[in-house]
């Protein structure tokens, strides 16, 4: 925490996302989305990582000048949310100091909840909460390729990935299902993934889970996606209209992984005694299921191309 001295009193502002709970981050998302449009436009541009020409930079500066009073009110609201400074004390801060405080201490959190943390955060292999330790499944190298979640089931990736994708459309953005995604990715030592136990864990720490842990879960999920895209590139093709049609036919539509494994379940090729076809697929190794999906996609693409060639011959 950063200590700020105001009128002979000490107040605290967080230094990093490890000092901000997911619950607080959701509040910040709601508040940040109400910021002046001109500021949000700048952050959106910054998130793309593109260098701006001088004219564009000046246009952005001019646009902010026009809404400065609204900006200052936004800065006040963010400072009140993230610090323990009373609002009446905040309103007594000189406007120059308020703006400096926002730019130095608060901007990174607003940008971070809307887009991504500016400070590089390493993946946490484990974390402690309420005197319990939770761990990420380990990676394993196979034929020279590092496979994250190598021994995990398709259900783990499917549930975490779909929850993440669905949360992006919500009012709380990526934090909508933060506790649930974290509980799917992190488990007690040696524990296998269970939907019921995951839900229980997510309820257990829903008010105290910190953002750095959740961000780590997202980083790991991204790492898995990159590995899968490298091994099974045809599952990640979007392409033109024909490719999209092929994707839907093979069960891959808008990266809805549950929809995809339902298609595999309907084939009945992974059925396990005592389980439904869907649960059977979800209990099957992630990389085995992706291999099947990739082959299904390849066959669908082949059928499409074969049909096109024969149509042209007629």
PDB file of N, CA and C in Angstrom, residues 93-130:
ATOM      1  N   UNK A  93      -8.867  18.259  -1.965  1.00  0.00           N
ATOM      2  CA  UNK A  93      -7.546  18.152  -2.589  1.00  0.00           C
ATOM      3  C   UNK A  93      -7.469  19.090  -3.781  1.00  0.00           C
ATOM      4  N   UNK A  94      -6.354  19.791  -3.921  1.00  0.00           N
ATOM      5  CA  UNK A  94      -6.162  20.681  -5.070  1.00  0.00           C
ATOM      6  C   UNK A  94      -6.287  19.878  -6.354  1.00  0.00           C
ATOM      7  N   UNK A  95      -6.923  20.458  -7.370  1.00  0.00           N
ATOM      8  CA  UNK A  95      -7.217  19.736  -8.598  1.00  0.00           C
ATOM      9  C   UNK A  95      -5.948  19.220  -9.273  1.00  0.00           C
ATOM     10  N   UNK A  96      -4.864  19.979  -9.189  1.00  0.00           N
ATOM     11  CA  UNK A  96      -3.601  19.527  -9.794  1.00  0.00           C
ATOM     12  C   UNK A  96      -3.094  18.271  -9.088  1.00  0.00           C
ATOM     13  N   UNK A  97      -3.240  18.245  -7.759  1.00  0.00           N
ATOM     14  CA  UNK A  97      -2.808  17.077  -6.992  1.00  0.00           C
ATOM     15  C   UNK A  97      -3.710  15.871  -7.271  1.00  0.00           C
ATOM     16  N   UNK A  98      -4.997  16.133  -7.446  1.00  0.00           N
ATOM     17  CA  UNK A  98      -5.949  15.068  -7.754  1.00  0.00           C
ATOM     18  C   UNK A  98      -5.581  14.390  -9.074  1.00  0.00           C
ATOM     19  N   UNK A  99      -5.300  15.202 -10.085  1.00  0.00           N
ATOM     20  CA  UNK A  99      -4.948  14.647 -11.398  1.00  0.00           C
ATOM     21  C   UNK A  99      -3.638  13.887 -11.345  1.00  0.00           C
ATOM     22  N   UNK A 100      -2.696  14.428 -10.597  1.00  0.00           N
ATOM     23  CA  UNK A 100      -1.410  13.749 -10.459  1.00  0.00           C
ATOM     24  C   UNK A 100      -1.592  12.409  -9.744  1.00  0.00           C
ATOM     25  N   UNK A 101      -2.436  12.402  -8.717  1.00  0.00           N
ATOM     26  CA  UNK A 101      -2.703  11.179  -7.966  1.00  0.00           C
ATOM     27  C   UNK A 101      -3.307  10.106  -8.881  1.00  0.00           C
ATOM     28  N   UNK A 102      -4.239  10.523  -9.715  1.00  0.00           N
ATOM     29  CA  UNK A 102      -4.862   9.576 -10.635  1.00  0.00           C
ATOM     30  C   UNK A 102      -3.834   9.014 -11.614  1.00  0.00           C
ATOM     31  N   UNK A 103      -3.076   9.891 -12.214  1.00  0.00           N
ATOM     32  CA  UNK A 103      -2.107   9.453 -13.238  1.00  0.00           C
ATOM     33  C   UNK A 103      -1.007   8.555 -12.657  1.00  0.00           C
ATOM     34  N   UNK A 104      -0.574   8.856 -11.432  1.00  0.00           N
ATOM     35  CA  UNK A 104       0.529   8.102 -10.830  1.00  0.00           C
ATOM     36  C   UNK A 104       0.059   6.796 -10.201  1.00  0.00           C
ATOM     37  N   UNK A 105      -1.078   6.832  -9.482  1.00  0.00           N
ATOM     38  CA  UNK A 105      -1.481   5.679  -8.689  1.00  0.00           C
ATOM     39  C   UNK A 105      -2.704   4.914  -9.198  1.00  0.00           C
ATOM     40  N   UNK A 106      -3.628   5.578  -9.877  1.00  0.00           N
ATOM     41  CA  UNK A 106      -4.922   4.962 -10.151  1.00  0.00           C
ATOM     42  C   UNK A 106      -5.149   4.547 -11.604  1.00  0.00           C
ATOM     43  N   UNK A 107      -4.523   5.262 -12.520  1.00  0.00           N
ATOM     44  CA  UNK A 107      -4.716   4.981 -13.953  1.00  0.00           C
ATOM     45  C   UNK A 107      -4.478   3.513 -14.280  1.00  0.00           C
ATOM     46  N   UNK A 108      -3.423   2.923 -13.733  1.00  0.00           N
ATOM     47  CA  UNK A 108      -3.063   1.539 -14.077  1.00  0.00           C
ATOM     48  C   UNK A 108      -4.155   0.555 -13.681  1.00  0.00           C
ATOM     49  N   UNK A 109      -4.939   0.881 -12.641  1.00  0.00           N
ATOM     50  CA  UNK A 109      -6.005  -0.018 -12.224  1.00  0.00           C
ATOM     51  C   UNK A 109      -7.219   0.107 -13.138  1.00  0.00           C
ATOM     52  N   UNK A 110      -7.549   1.337 -13.522  1.00  0.00           N
ATOM     53  CA  UNK A 110      -8.671   1.551 -14.440  1.00  0.00           C
ATOM     54  C   UNK A 110      -8.388   0.879 -15.778  1.00  0.00           C
ATOM     55  N   UNK A 111      -7.217   1.134 -16.321  1.00  0.00           N
ATOM     56  CA  UNK A 111      -6.840   0.513 -17.594  1.00  0.00           C
ATOM     57  C   UNK A 111      -6.774  -1.009 -17.433  1.00  0.00           C
ATOM     58  N   UNK A 112      -6.268  -1.456 -16.307  1.00  0.00           N
ATOM     59  CA  UNK A 112      -6.101  -2.884 -16.073  1.00  0.00           C
ATOM     60  C   UNK A 112      -7.408  -3.655 -16.036  1.00  0.00           C
ATOM     61  N   UNK A 113      -8.443  -3.087 -15.410  1.00  0.00           N
ATOM     62  CA  UNK A 113      -9.715  -3.812 -15.351  1.00  0.00           C
ATOM     63  C   UNK A 113     -10.461  -3.744 -16.679  1.00  0.00           C
ATOM     64  N   UNK A 114     -10.221  -2.679 -17.433  1.00  0.00           N
ATOM     65  CA  UNK A 114     -10.888  -2.558 -18.731  1.00  0.00           C
ATOM     66  C   UNK A 114     -10.196  -3.383 -19.808  1.00  0.00           C
ATOM     67  N   UNK A 115      -8.871  -3.484 -19.726  1.00  0.00           N
ATOM     68  CA  UNK A 115      -8.109  -4.182 -20.763  1.00  0.00           C
ATOM     69  C   UNK A 115      -7.173  -5.234 -20.168  1.00  0.00           C
ATOM     70  N   UNK A 116      -6.003  -4.847 -19.734  1.00  0.00           N
ATOM     71  CA  UNK A 116      -5.039  -5.795 -19.182  1.00  0.00           C
ATOM     72  C   UNK A 116      -4.099  -5.056 -18.246  1.00  0.00           C
ATOM     73  N   UNK A 117      -3.539  -5.750 -17.250  1.00  0.00           N
ATOM     74  CA  UNK A 117      -2.608  -5.093 -16.322  1.00  0.00           C
ATOM     75  C   UNK A 117      -1.375  -4.585 -17.061  1.00  0.00           C
ATOM     76  N   UNK A 118      -0.944  -3.389 -16.739  1.00  0.00           N
ATOM     77  CA  UNK A 118       0.232  -2.810 -17.386  1.00  0.00           C
ATOM     78  C   UNK A 118       1.517  -3.383 -16.813  1.00  0.00           C
ATOM     79  N   UNK A 119       1.502  -3.761 -15.554  1.00  0.00           N
ATOM     80  CA  UNK A 119       2.671  -4.384 -14.932  1.00  0.00           C
ATOM     81  C   UNK A 119       2.633  -5.881 -15.210  1.00  0.00           C
ATOM     82  N   UNK A 120       3.732  -6.410 -15.731  1.00  0.00           N
ATOM     83  CA  UNK A 120       3.782  -7.828 -16.065  1.00  0.00           C
ATOM     84  C   UNK A 120       3.627  -8.670 -14.807  1.00  0.00           C
ATOM     85  N   UNK A 121       2.665  -9.582 -14.853  1.00  0.00           N
ATOM     86  CA  UNK A 121       2.399 -10.437 -13.701  1.00  0.00           C
ATOM     87  C   UNK A 121       2.774 -11.883 -14.033  1.00  0.00           C
ATOM     88  N   UNK A 122       3.654 -12.500 -13.279  1.00  0.00           N
ATOM     89  CA  UNK A 122       3.997 -13.906 -13.539  1.00  0.00           C
ATOM     90  C   UNK A 122       2.848 -14.824 -13.135  1.00  0.00           C
ATOM     91  N   UNK A 123       2.808 -15.989 -13.744  1.00  0.00           N
ATOM     92  CA  UNK A 123       1.786 -16.965 -13.378  1.00  0.00           C
ATOM     93  C   UNK A 123       2.104 -17.527 -11.989  1.00  0.00           C
ATOM     94  N   UNK A 124       1.125 -17.491 -11.110  1.00  0.00           N
ATOM     95  CA  UNK A 124       1.287 -18.025  -9.759  1.00  0.00           C
ATOM     96  C   UNK A 124       0.941 -19.518  -9.802  1.00  0.00           C
ATOM     97  N   UNK A 125       1.892 -20.351  -9.487  1.00  0.00           N
ATOM     98  CA  UNK A 125       1.649 -21.790  -9.515  1.00  0.00           C
ATOM     99  C   UNK A 125       0.762 -22.245  -8.362  1.00  0.00           C
ATOM    100  N   UNK A 126       0.675 -21.405  -7.330  1.00  0.00           N
ATOM    101  CA  UNK A 126      -0.208 -21.723  -6.208  1.00  0.00           C
ATOM    102  C   UNK A 126      -0.543 -20.434  -5.458  1.00  0.00           C
ATOM    103  N   UNK A 127      -1.555 -20.514  -4.621  1.00  0.00           N
ATOM    104  CA  UNK A 127      -1.880 -19.376  -3.747  1.00  0.00           C
ATOM    105  C   UNK A 127      -2.536 -19.904  -2.482  1.00  0.00           C
ATOM    106  N   UNK A 128      -2.426 -19.119  -1.434  1.00  0.00           N
ATOM    107  CA  UNK A 128      -3.012 -19.489  -0.138  1.00  0.00           C
ATOM    108  C   UNK A 128      -4.179 -18.567   0.171  1.00  0.00           C
ATOM    109  N   UNK A 129      -5.243 -19.150   0.678  1.00  0.00           N
ATOM    110  CA  UNK A 129      -6.388 -18.346   1.082  1.00  0.00           C
ATOM    111  C   UNK A 129      -7.136 -19.107   2.179  1.00  0.00           C
ATOM    112  N   UNK A 130      -7.479 -18.438   3.246  1.00  0.00           N
ATOM    113  CA  UNK A 130      -8.193 -19.034   4.373  1.00  0.00           C
ATOM    114  C   UNK A 130      -7.488 -20.297   4.862  1.00  0.00           C
TER     115      UNK A 130
END
